[in-house]
Coordinates of C-alpha atoms in Angstrom, one line a residue:
M30 CA 0.0 0.0 0.0
R31 CA 3.0 2.3 0.3
A32 CA 3.1 3.0 -3.4
E33 CA -0.6 4.0 -3.4
M34 CA -0.1 6.3 -0.4
W35 CA 2.9 7.8 -2.1
R36 CA 0.9 8.5 -5.2
L37 CA -1.8 10.3 -3.1
Y38 CA 0.9 12.4 -1.4
R39 CA 2.5 13.1 -4.7
H40 CA -0.8 14.3 -6.2
L41 CA -1.4 16.5 -3.2
I42 CA 2.1 18.0 -3.3
L43 CA 2.1 18.5 -7.1
G44 CA -1.4 19.8 -7.1
G45 CA -0.5 22.4 -4.4
V46 CA 2.6 23.5 -6.3
V47 CA 0.6 23.8 -9.6
I48 CA -2.1 25.8 -7.9
V49 CA 0.4 28.2 -6.3
A50 CA 2.3 28.6 -9.6
C51 CA -0.9 29.1 -11.6
C52 CA -2.2 31.7 -9.1
Y53 CA 1.1 33.5 -9.2
I54 CA 1.2 33.5 -13.0
V55 CA -2.5 34.6 -13.3
M56 CA -2.1 37.4 -10.7
E57 CA 1.0 38.7 -12.5
F58 CA -0.7 38.5 -15.9
T59 CA -3.8 40.1 -14.5
Q60 CA -1.9 42.9 -12.8
I61 CA 0.0 43.6 -16.0
R62 CA -3.2 43.6 -18.0
F63 CA -5.0 45.8 -15.5
G64 CA -2.0 48.1 -15.4
A65 CA -2.1 48.5 -19.1
S66 CA -5.9 49.0 -19.1
R67 CA -5.5 51.8 -16.5
V68 CA -2.8 53.5 -18.4
E69 CA -5.1 53.5 -21.5
Q70 CA -7.9 54.9 -19.4
L71 CA -5.7 57.7 -18.2
L72 CA -4.5 58.4 -21.8
C73 CA -8.2 58.4 -22.9
I74 CA -9.0 61.2 -20.3
D75 CA -5.8 63.0 -21.3
A76 CA -6.9 62.9 -25.0
E77 CA -10.5 63.9 -24.3
I78 CA -9.6 67.0 -22.2
S79 CA -6.6 68.0 -24.4
S80 CA -8.6 67.7 -27.6
S81 CA -11.5 69.7 -26.1
L82 CA -9.1 72.5 -25.1
L83 CA -7.5 72.6 -28.6
L84 CA -10.8 72.4 -30.6
L85 CA -12.4 75.0 -28.4
G86 CA -9.5 77.3 -29.0
V87 CA -8.8 77.7 -25.2
R88 CA -5.2 76.5 -25.7
Q89 CA -3.0 76.4 -28.8
D90 CA -0.4 74.1 -27.3
I91 CA -0.7 71.8 -24.2
A92 CA 2.6 70.8 -22.7
E93 CA 0.9 68.9 -19.8
S94 CA -0.6 66.3 -22.2
Q95 CA 1.1 63.0 -23.1
F96 CA 0.1 63.5 -26.7
Q97 CA 1.8 65.5 -29.4
W98 CA -1.1 67.1 -31.2
S99 CA -1.5 68.2 -34.8
V100 CA -4.5 70.5 -35.3
K101 CA -5.8 70.6 -38.9
S102 CA -8.2 73.5 -38.4
S103 CA -7.6 76.7 -36.5
T104 CA -11.2 77.7 -36.3
P105 CA -12.9 76.9 -32.9
L106 CA -15.6 74.3 -33.1
P107 CA -19.0 74.3 -31.3
V108 CA -19.5 72.2 -28.2
S109 CA -21.9 69.8 -29.9
T110 CA -19.5 69.1 -32.7
I111 CA -16.6 68.5 -30.3
S112 CA -18.8 66.1 -28.3
S113 CA -19.6 64.1 -31.4
L114 CA -15.9 64.0 -32.5
I115 CA -14.9 62.8 -29.0
L116 CA -17.5 60.0 -29.0
D117 CA -16.3 58.9 -32.5
K118 CA -12.6 59.1 -31.9
K119 CA -10.4 56.4 -33.3
W120 CA -7.6 54.7 -31.3
L121 CA -4.6 52.8 -32.7
K122 CA -2.2 51.0 -30.5
I123 CA 1.1 50.2 -32.1
P124 CA 4.1 48.2 -30.8
E125 CA 6.6 49.6 -28.3
N126 CA 4.0 51.2 -26.1
S127 CA 3.0 53.8 -28.7
Y128 CA -0.5 55.1 -29.5
R129 CA -2.3 57.1 -32.2
I130 CA -5.6 58.9 -32.0
A131 CA -7.7 60.8 -34.6
L132 CA -10.8 62.8 -34.3
G133 CA -13.0 63.2 -37.4
D134 CA -13.0 61.4 -40.8
S135 CA -10.2 58.9 -41.4
D136 CA -9.3 60.6 -44.7
A137 CA -9.3 64.2 -43.3
P138 CA -9.2 64.2 -39.5
V139 CA -9.7 67.4 -37.6
L140 CA -7.2 66.6 -34.9
V141 CA -4.4 64.0 -34.7
G142 CA -2.4 63.0 -31.6
R143 CA 0.4 60.6 -31.0
V144 CA 2.3 59.1 -28.0
D145 CA 5.7 57.6 -28.8
Q146 CA 6.4 56.6 -25.3
V147 CA 3.9 56.7 -22.4
S148 CA 5.2 58.4 -19.3
S149 CA 4.4 57.1 -15.9
L150 CA 3.4 60.6 -14.8
F151 CA 0.0 62.0 -15.7
K152 CA -0.9 65.7 -15.1
L153 CA -4.6 65.3 -15.1
E154 CA -5.2 67.8 -12.4
S155 CA -3.5 70.5 -14.5
L156 CA -5.5 69.6 -17.5
L157 CA -8.8 69.5 -15.6
S158 CA -7.9 72.9 -14.1
Q159 CA -7.4 74.5 -17.5
F160 CA -10.7 72.9 -18.7
L161 CA -13.0 73.4 -15.7
L162 CA -11.7 76.8 -14.5
T163 CA -11.6 78.6 -17.8
D164 CA -14.0 81.5 -18.3
Q165 CA -14.3 80.9 -22.1
L166 CA -16.9 78.1 -21.5
S167 CA -20.2 78.3 -19.7
Y168 CA -21.1 75.9 -17.0
N169 CA -23.6 74.1 -19.3
D170 CA -21.0 73.7 -22.1
K171 CA -18.6 72.2 -19.6
M172 CA -21.2 69.8 -18.3
A173 CA -22.2 68.8 -21.9
L174 CA -18.6 68.1 -22.7
L175 CA -18.0 66.2 -19.5
E176 CA -21.0 64.0 -20.2
S177 CA -19.6 63.2 -23.6
F178 CA -16.3 61.9 -22.2
P179 CA -16.6 58.1 -22.1
C180 CA -13.5 57.7 -20.0
L181 CA -14.6 60.0 -17.2
L182 CA -17.2 59.3 -14.5
M183 CA -19.2 62.2 -13.2
E184 CA -21.6 62.2 -10.2
E185 CA -23.0 64.7 -7.8
V186 CA -21.8 64.4 -4.2
S187 CA -22.8 66.1 -0.9
A188 CA -19.2 66.7 0.2
S189 CA -18.0 70.2 0.8
A190 CA -15.3 71.6 -1.4
T191 CA -12.5 73.9 -0.1
A192 CA -11.5 74.9 -3.6
P193 CA -13.0 75.0 -7.1
L194 CA -11.1 71.8 -7.9
T195 CA -9.9 69.5 -5.1
G196 CA -8.1 66.1 -5.4
V197 CA -9.7 63.3 -3.4
A198 CA -9.5 59.6 -2.9
S199 CA -12.5 57.2 -2.2
V200 CA -11.7 54.0 -0.4
N201 CA -14.2 51.0 -0.3
G202 CA -12.7 48.0 1.4
V203 CA -9.5 47.0 -0.3
Y204 CA -10.4 49.1 -3.4
S205 CA -9.5 52.7 -3.8
Q206 CA -10.5 55.2 -6.4
Y207 CA -8.9 58.6 -7.0
G208 CA -10.7 61.7 -8.5
F209 CA -11.4 65.4 -8.2
I210 CA -14.2 67.4 -6.7
W211 CA -15.3 70.3 -8.9
K212 CA -17.5 73.0 -7.4
D213 CA -18.6 75.6 -9.9
K214 CA -20.1 78.9 -8.7
E215 CA -23.2 78.2 -10.8
A216 CA -23.7 74.7 -9.6
N217 CA -25.8 73.7 -6.6
K218 CA -23.8 70.7 -5.6
P219 CA -20.2 69.7 -6.3
V220 CA -19.4 67.0 -8.8
L221 CA -17.0 64.1 -8.3
L222 CA -14.9 63.3 -11.4
S223 CA -13.0 60.0 -11.5
V224 CA -11.5 57.6 -14.0
A225 CA -13.9 55.1 -15.5
Y226 CA -11.8 51.9 -15.2
D227 CA -12.9 49.1 -17.4
N228 CA -12.6 46.3 -15.0
N229 CA -14.9 43.8 -16.5
V230 CA -13.3 40.9 -14.7
S231 CA -12.4 41.0 -11.0
L232 CA -8.9 40.0 -10.0
T233 CA -10.4 38.1 -7.0
L234 CA -12.8 36.3 -9.3
I235 CA -9.9 35.2 -11.6
V236 CA -7.8 34.0 -8.7
V237 CA -10.7 32.1 -7.1
T238 CA -11.5 30.5 -10.5
V239 CA -7.9 29.4 -10.9
V240 CA -7.7 28.0 -7.4
G241 CA -11.1 26.3 -7.8
V242 CA -10.0 24.7 -11.1
G243 CA -6.7 23.6 -9.6
I244 CA -8.4 22.1 -6.6
A245 CA -11.0 20.3 -8.8
V246 CA -8.2 18.8 -10.9
M247 CA -6.3 17.7 -7.8
L248 CA -9.5 16.2 -6.3
M249 CA -10.1 14.3 -9.5
L250 CA -6.7 12.8 -9.4
I251 CA -7.1 11.9 -5.7
W252 CA -10.6 10.5 -6.4
R253 CA -9.2 8.4 -9.1
E254 CA -6.6 6.9 -6.7
L255 CA -9.3 6.4 -4.1
I256 CA -11.5 4.6 -6.6
S257 CA -8.6 2.4 -7.5
L258 CA -7.9 1.6 -3.8
D259 CA -11.6 0.9 -3.2
F260 CA -11.7 -1.5 -6.3
K261 CA -8.6 -3.3 -4.9
R262 CA -10.2 -3.5 -1.5
K263 CA -13.4 -5.0 -2.9
T264 CA -11.3 -7.5 -5.0
F265 CA -9.2 -8.4 -2.0
E266 CA -12.4 -8.8 0.1
S267 CA -13.8 -11.1 -2.5
I268 CA -10.6 -13.2 -2.5
T269 CA -10.6 -13.5 1.3
R270 CA -14.2 -14.6 1.3
Q271 CA -13.4 -17.3 -1.3
I272 CA -10.5 -18.4 0.8
A273 CA -12.7 -18.4 3.9
R274 CA -15.2 -20.7 2.1
G275 CA -12.4 -23.1 1.5
R276 CA -11.2 -22.3 -2.0
S277 CA -7.6 -23.2 -2.5
G278 CA -5.5 -21.1 -4.9
L279 CA -6.1 -17.6 -6.2
P280 CA -8.5 -16.7 -9.0
K281 CA -6.9 -15.9 -12.3
G282 CA -6.5 -12.3 -13.5
I283 CA -6.2 -10.4 -10.3
P284 CA -6.2 -6.7 -11.3
D285 CA -3.3 -4.7 -10.0
D286 CA -0.9 -2.0 -11.0
S287 CA 2.8 -2.3 -11.5
S288 CA 3.5 -2.3 -7.8
G289 CA 1.8 -5.6 -7.3
T290 CA 0.6 -4.7 -3.8
L291 CA -2.8 -6.5 -4.1
K292 CA -1.3 -9.7 -5.6
E293 CA 1.4 -9.8 -3.0
L294 CA -1.2 -9.4 -0.2
A295 CA -3.5 -11.9 -1.8
Y296 CA -0.7 -14.5 -2.2
S297 CA 0.2 -14.0 1.5
F298 CA -3.4 -14.7 2.5
D299 CA -3.6 -17.6 0.2
S300 CA -0.4 -19.1 1.7
M301 CA -1.7 -18.6 5.2
S302 CA -5.1 -20.1 4.2
S303 CA -3.4 -23.1 2.7
H304 CA -1.3 -23.6 5.8
I305 CA -4.4 -23.4 8.0
Q306 CA -6.2 -25.8 5.7
R307 CA -3.4 -28.3 6.0
L308 CA -3.4 -28.1 9.7
L309 CA -7.2 -28.5 9.9
K310 CA -7.0 -31.5 7.5
V311 CA -4.3 -33.1 9.7
Q312 CA -6.4 -32.4 12.7
R313 CA -9.6 -33.9 11.2
E314 CA -7.7 -36.9 9.9
M315 CA -6.2 -37.5 13.3
I316 CA -9.5 -37.2 15.1
N317 CA -11.2 -39.5 12.6
A318 CA -8.4 -42.0 12.9
I319 CA -8.6 -42.0 16.7
S320 CA -12.4 -42.2 16.6
H321 CA -12.2 -45.2 14.3
E322 CA -9.6 -46.9 16.3
L323 CA -11.6 -46.4 19.5
R324 CA -14.5 -48.4 18.1
T325 CA -12.7 -51.7 18.5
P326 CA -11.7 -51.4 22.2
I327 CA -15.2 -50.0 22.9
A328 CA -16.7 -53.1 21.3
R329 CA -14.4 -55.3 23.4
L330 CA -15.3 -53.5 26.5
R331 CA -19.0 -54.0 25.8
F332 CA -18.5 -57.7 25.2
G333 CA -16.4 -58.1 28.3
L334 CA -18.9 -56.3 30.5
E335 CA -21.7 -58.5 29.1
V336 CA -19.7 -61.6 29.9
M337 CA -18.8 -60.4 33.4
K338 CA -22.5 -59.8 34.2
D339 CA -23.2 -63.5 34.3
E340 CA -20.2 -64.3 36.5
V341 CA -20.6 -61.8 39.4
D342 CA -23.1 -61.2 42.1
D343 CA -25.7 -58.4 42.2
S344 CA -23.6 -56.0 44.2
V345 CA -20.9 -56.0 41.5
G346 CA -23.6 -56.0 38.8
K347 CA -24.6 -52.4 39.5
T348 CA -21.0 -51.3 39.1
I349 CA -20.9 -53.1 35.7
E350 CA -24.1 -51.4 34.6
A351 CA -22.6 -48.1 35.5
L352 CA -19.5 -49.0 33.4
E353 CA -21.8 -50.0 30.5
G354 CA -23.3 -46.5 30.7
D355 CA -19.9 -44.9 30.5
V356 CA -19.0 -47.2 27.5
E357 CA -22.2 -46.2 25.8
E358 CA -21.5 -42.6 26.4
L359 CA -18.0 -43.0 25.0
N360 CA -19.5 -44.8 21.9
T361 CA -22.0 -41.9 21.4
L362 CA -19.1 -39.4 21.6
V363 CA -17.1 -41.3 19.0
D364 CA -20.2 -41.5 16.7
E365 CA -20.8 -37.7 17.0
V366 CA -17.1 -37.0 16.3
L367 CA -17.2 -39.2 13.1
T368 CA -20.5 -37.6 12.0
Y369 CA -19.1 -34.1 12.5
G370 CA -15.9 -35.0 10.7
K371 CA -17.9 -36.2 7.6
L372 CA -20.0 -33.0 7.6
E373 CA -17.0 -30.7 8.1
G374 CA -14.7 -32.6 5.6
G375 CA -17.1 -32.5 2.7
S376 CA -17.3 -36.2 2.2
L377 CA -21.0 -36.4 2.9
E378 CA -23.6 -37.5 0.4
L379 CA -27.2 -36.2 0.8
N380 CA -30.1 -37.8 -0.9
F381 CA -32.9 -35.3 -1.2
K382 CA -36.5 -36.5 -1.3
E383 CA -40.0 -35.3 -0.2
L384 CA -40.6 -35.7 3.5
S385 CA -43.5 -35.0 5.8
I386 CA -42.3 -32.8 8.7
S387 CA -45.2 -33.9 10.9
Q388 CA -44.3 -37.6 10.5
L389 CA -40.6 -36.8 11.0
V390 CA -41.2 -34.8 14.2
E391 CA -43.7 -37.5 15.5
G392 CA -41.1 -40.2 15.0
I393 CA -38.5 -38.2 16.9
L394 CA -40.8 -37.5 19.8
Q395 CA -41.8 -41.2 20.1
H396 CA -38.2 -42.4 19.9
N397 CA -37.2 -40.0 22.8
H398 CA -40.4 -40.1 24.8
L399 CA -38.5 -41.1 28.0
L400 CA -36.3 -38.0 27.8
L401 CA -39.3 -35.8 27.1
Q402 CA -42.0 -37.2 29.4
H403 CA -41.4 -34.6 32.1
L404 CA -42.1 -31.8 29.5
Q405 CA -45.1 -30.5 27.6
V406 CA -44.3 -30.5 23.9
E407 CA -46.5 -28.3 21.6
V408 CA -46.3 -29.1 17.9
K409 CA -47.6 -26.4 15.4
I410 CA -47.4 -27.8 11.9
S411 CA -49.7 -26.9 9.1
D412 CA -51.2 -29.3 6.6
D413 CA -48.7 -28.3 3.9
D414 CA -45.8 -30.0 5.6
L415 CA -44.0 -31.6 2.6
V416 CA -40.3 -30.6 2.3
L417 CA -37.3 -31.6 0.2
A418 CA -34.4 -32.8 2.3
D419 CA -32.2 -35.7 3.3
E420 CA -34.3 -37.7 5.7
H421 CA -31.5 -39.2 7.9
H422 CA -29.6 -36.0 8.4
L423 CA -32.6 -33.7 8.8
S424 CA -34.0 -36.1 11.4
R425 CA -30.6 -36.0 13.1
A426 CA -30.6 -32.2 13.1
L427 CA -34.2 -32.0 14.5
Q428 CA -33.5 -34.6 17.2
N429 CA -30.4 -32.6 18.3
L430 CA -32.4 -29.4 18.5
I431 CA -35.3 -31.0 20.4
L432 CA -33.0 -32.8 22.8
N433 CA -31.0 -29.6 23.3
A434 CA -34.2 -27.8 24.2
A435 CA -35.3 -30.6 26.5
K436 CA -32.1 -30.2 28.6
Y437 CA -32.8 -26.6 29.5
A438 CA -36.6 -26.3 29.3
S439 CA -38.4 -25.8 32.6
S440 CA -41.8 -27.1 31.5
T441 CA -42.6 -26.5 27.8
I442 CA -41.1 -27.0 24.3
V443 CA -42.8 -25.5 21.2
I444 CA -42.1 -26.9 17.7
T445 CA -43.3 -24.7 14.9
F446 CA -43.1 -25.3 11.1
S447 CA -43.6 -22.5 8.5
C448 CA -42.8 -22.0 4.9
D449 CA -42.9 -19.5 2.1
A450 CA -42.1 -19.4 -1.6
E451 CA -38.3 -19.5 -1.0
R452 CA -37.6 -21.5 2.2
W453 CA -38.8 -23.9 4.9
Q454 CA -38.4 -23.1 8.6
L455 CA -38.5 -25.1 11.8
D456 CA -38.5 -23.3 15.1
I457 CA -37.8 -25.1 18.4
E458 CA -38.4 -23.0 21.5
D459 CA -37.9 -23.7 25.2
D460 CA -38.7 -21.8 28.4
G461 CA -35.3 -22.3 30.0
P462 CA -32.7 -19.6 30.9
G463 CA -32.0 -18.6 27.3
I464 CA -28.7 -17.6 25.7
A465 CA -27.1 -14.2 26.0
F466 CA -26.8 -12.3 22.7
E467 CA -23.0 -12.2 22.8
D468 CA -22.8 -16.0 23.4
R469 CA -25.1 -17.1 20.5
D470 CA -22.3 -17.7 18.0
K471 CA -20.3 -19.7 20.6
V472 CA -22.8 -22.5 20.8
F473 CA -22.0 -23.7 17.3
I474 CA -18.3 -24.1 18.0
P475 CA -17.4 -27.8 18.6
F476 CA -16.8 -28.7 22.3
Q477 CA -17.6 -25.0 23.2
R478 CA -19.5 -24.5 26.5
L479 CA -21.0 -21.4 28.0
D480 CA -20.4 -20.1 31.5
N481 CA -24.1 -20.2 32.5
S482 CA -26.7 -22.8 33.2
R483 CA -26.0 -24.5 29.9
T484 CA -23.0 -26.4 31.2
R485 CA -21.7 -29.9 31.1
A486 CA -24.0 -30.8 34.0
S487 CA -26.8 -30.8 31.4
G488 CA -25.0 -33.6 29.5
G489 CA -23.8 -33.7 25.9
Y490 CA -20.4 -33.1 24.4
G491 CA -20.7 -29.7 22.6
L492 CA -21.0 -31.3 19.2
G493 CA -24.8 -31.5 18.8
L494 CA -25.4 -27.9 17.6
A495 CA -22.2 -27.9 15.5
I496 CA -23.6 -31.0 13.7
V497 CA -27.0 -29.2 13.2
Q498 CA -25.2 -26.2 11.7
R499 CA -23.3 -28.3 9.2
I500 CA -26.4 -30.2 8.2
A501 CA -28.2 -26.9 7.6
F502 CA -25.2 -25.7 5.5
W503 CA -25.4 -28.8 3.3
H504 CA -29.1 -28.2 2.8
G505 CA -28.4 -24.7 1.6
G506 CA -29.6 -23.1 4.8
A507 CA -28.6 -21.9 8.3
V508 CA -29.4 -22.1 12.0
L509 CA -30.4 -18.9 13.8
I510 CA -30.8 -18.2 17.5
D511 CA -33.2 -15.8 19.0
A512 CA -35.1 -15.2 22.3
S513 CA -38.2 -17.2 22.9
E514 CA -41.5 -15.6 23.8
S515 CA -41.4 -17.6 27.0
G516 CA -38.0 -16.3 27.9
G517 CA -35.8 -19.2 26.8
A518 CA -33.9 -19.9 23.6
K519 CA -35.4 -20.2 20.1
F520 CA -33.5 -22.2 17.4
S521 CA -34.6 -21.7 13.8
L522 CA -33.5 -24.3 11.2
I523 CA -34.0 -22.7 7.8
W524 CA -33.2 -24.2 4.4
S525 CA -33.8 -23.3 0.8
R526 CA -36.6 -24.7 -1.3
N527 CA -34.3 -24.4 -4.4
Q528 CA -31.9 -27.1 -3.2
H529 CA -32.9 -29.7 -5.7
Q530 CA -29.7 -31.6 -6.1
N531 CA -30.0 -35.3 -5.6
T532 CA -26.4 -35.4 -4.2
V533 CA -24.3 -32.7 -2.6
S534 CA -20.7 -33.6 -1.9

């Protein structure tokens, strides 16, 4: 997994570096672009004011202007004509930071100006003073010309003016705007004149967009790696489940990248599983071999005890009968061990056929009536009680469940059969002490005993429920444990109606 984690860290580091670099480049480019735009706006105001002074005849030469003007007509023009010429002015930007401007027709312009090299110093206050404080223009003419200047903003303000023309700065948050307050003697309110910057796109918006796009790309790369890791996790989970079900060997075509992490991990699990399976196989073979070998001495013990019965008196006969009980108990244990070994080892053959649950349960109750005579057994089975199962092993499972309930029931056992379109279900309930929720999985472990009233004092060897679970498994079902309505334990044997194989091995 180290390679995958390194790729994630690499994407995070590279993504962060790329985002920072892109933000820096964009901010630099935007500042240069905005700087050039602001210079052009200042040049535009310079051109509008200078051309108005020249065309009105107020000045013949304007040294404060950035432009070098060439006037084609010496006759002053009316205000309306000047306003029209300013609105229709023609700009031309040429390389090396040079500009050309013409007012009038392209073939015969009235006024032509040029800037060979833009200076960083603009004398707008001087130009505005010459234009706004001249006595050659009326207040209305000045206002008409100001309204025709597209590069100059004009708005009335309530601020007081200490002079006819006062330089001011307006600050809003992190943005500032510089301008001039003009108070004419004929005007009621002063007017704020400022540069109309053409900031169509906010610098903040551009930076946020770049950062957002960078983060989105980085998240896409990280998401791709996470999807890959999740796919490997699901694949590995599937492999481990197959190994847990007893599959030996790995499936072909395990997807993985060049690092081979998933394959390496899967092979480690497969090796561990194979080793565990070998150990379990040796254990099962040893237990089965011991159990088989025990049958012969058990049979000899039986025969010897039967012979001794006829040769001893009654006082010794009771001891022999007790020994016969112990031998029978040992024989039962050997039988259960061998049965469980067959169920666990997969060498069992099941013959499925139609059975009547009511007849099967009745036979079990009659066969074990001595063990059940102190209890009340309630059987709740509907008329539709035909099932598909292996008679011998299903009978063994039901008998184990009923006898297990009989060991712990106080007075009553309830046997209920139900079915639907997909499964059959047998519930065996008792009114005993019940099983704690955290202990319900332990009862199916071979030779496992709980630390409550369900102890060895009740009899048994801890294999009965393990055998029931394996029989349910071979029938395509399971055994569930729940609490009974009477307070005891409720065992539910459930198996599928679709298990139609004649032989399962």
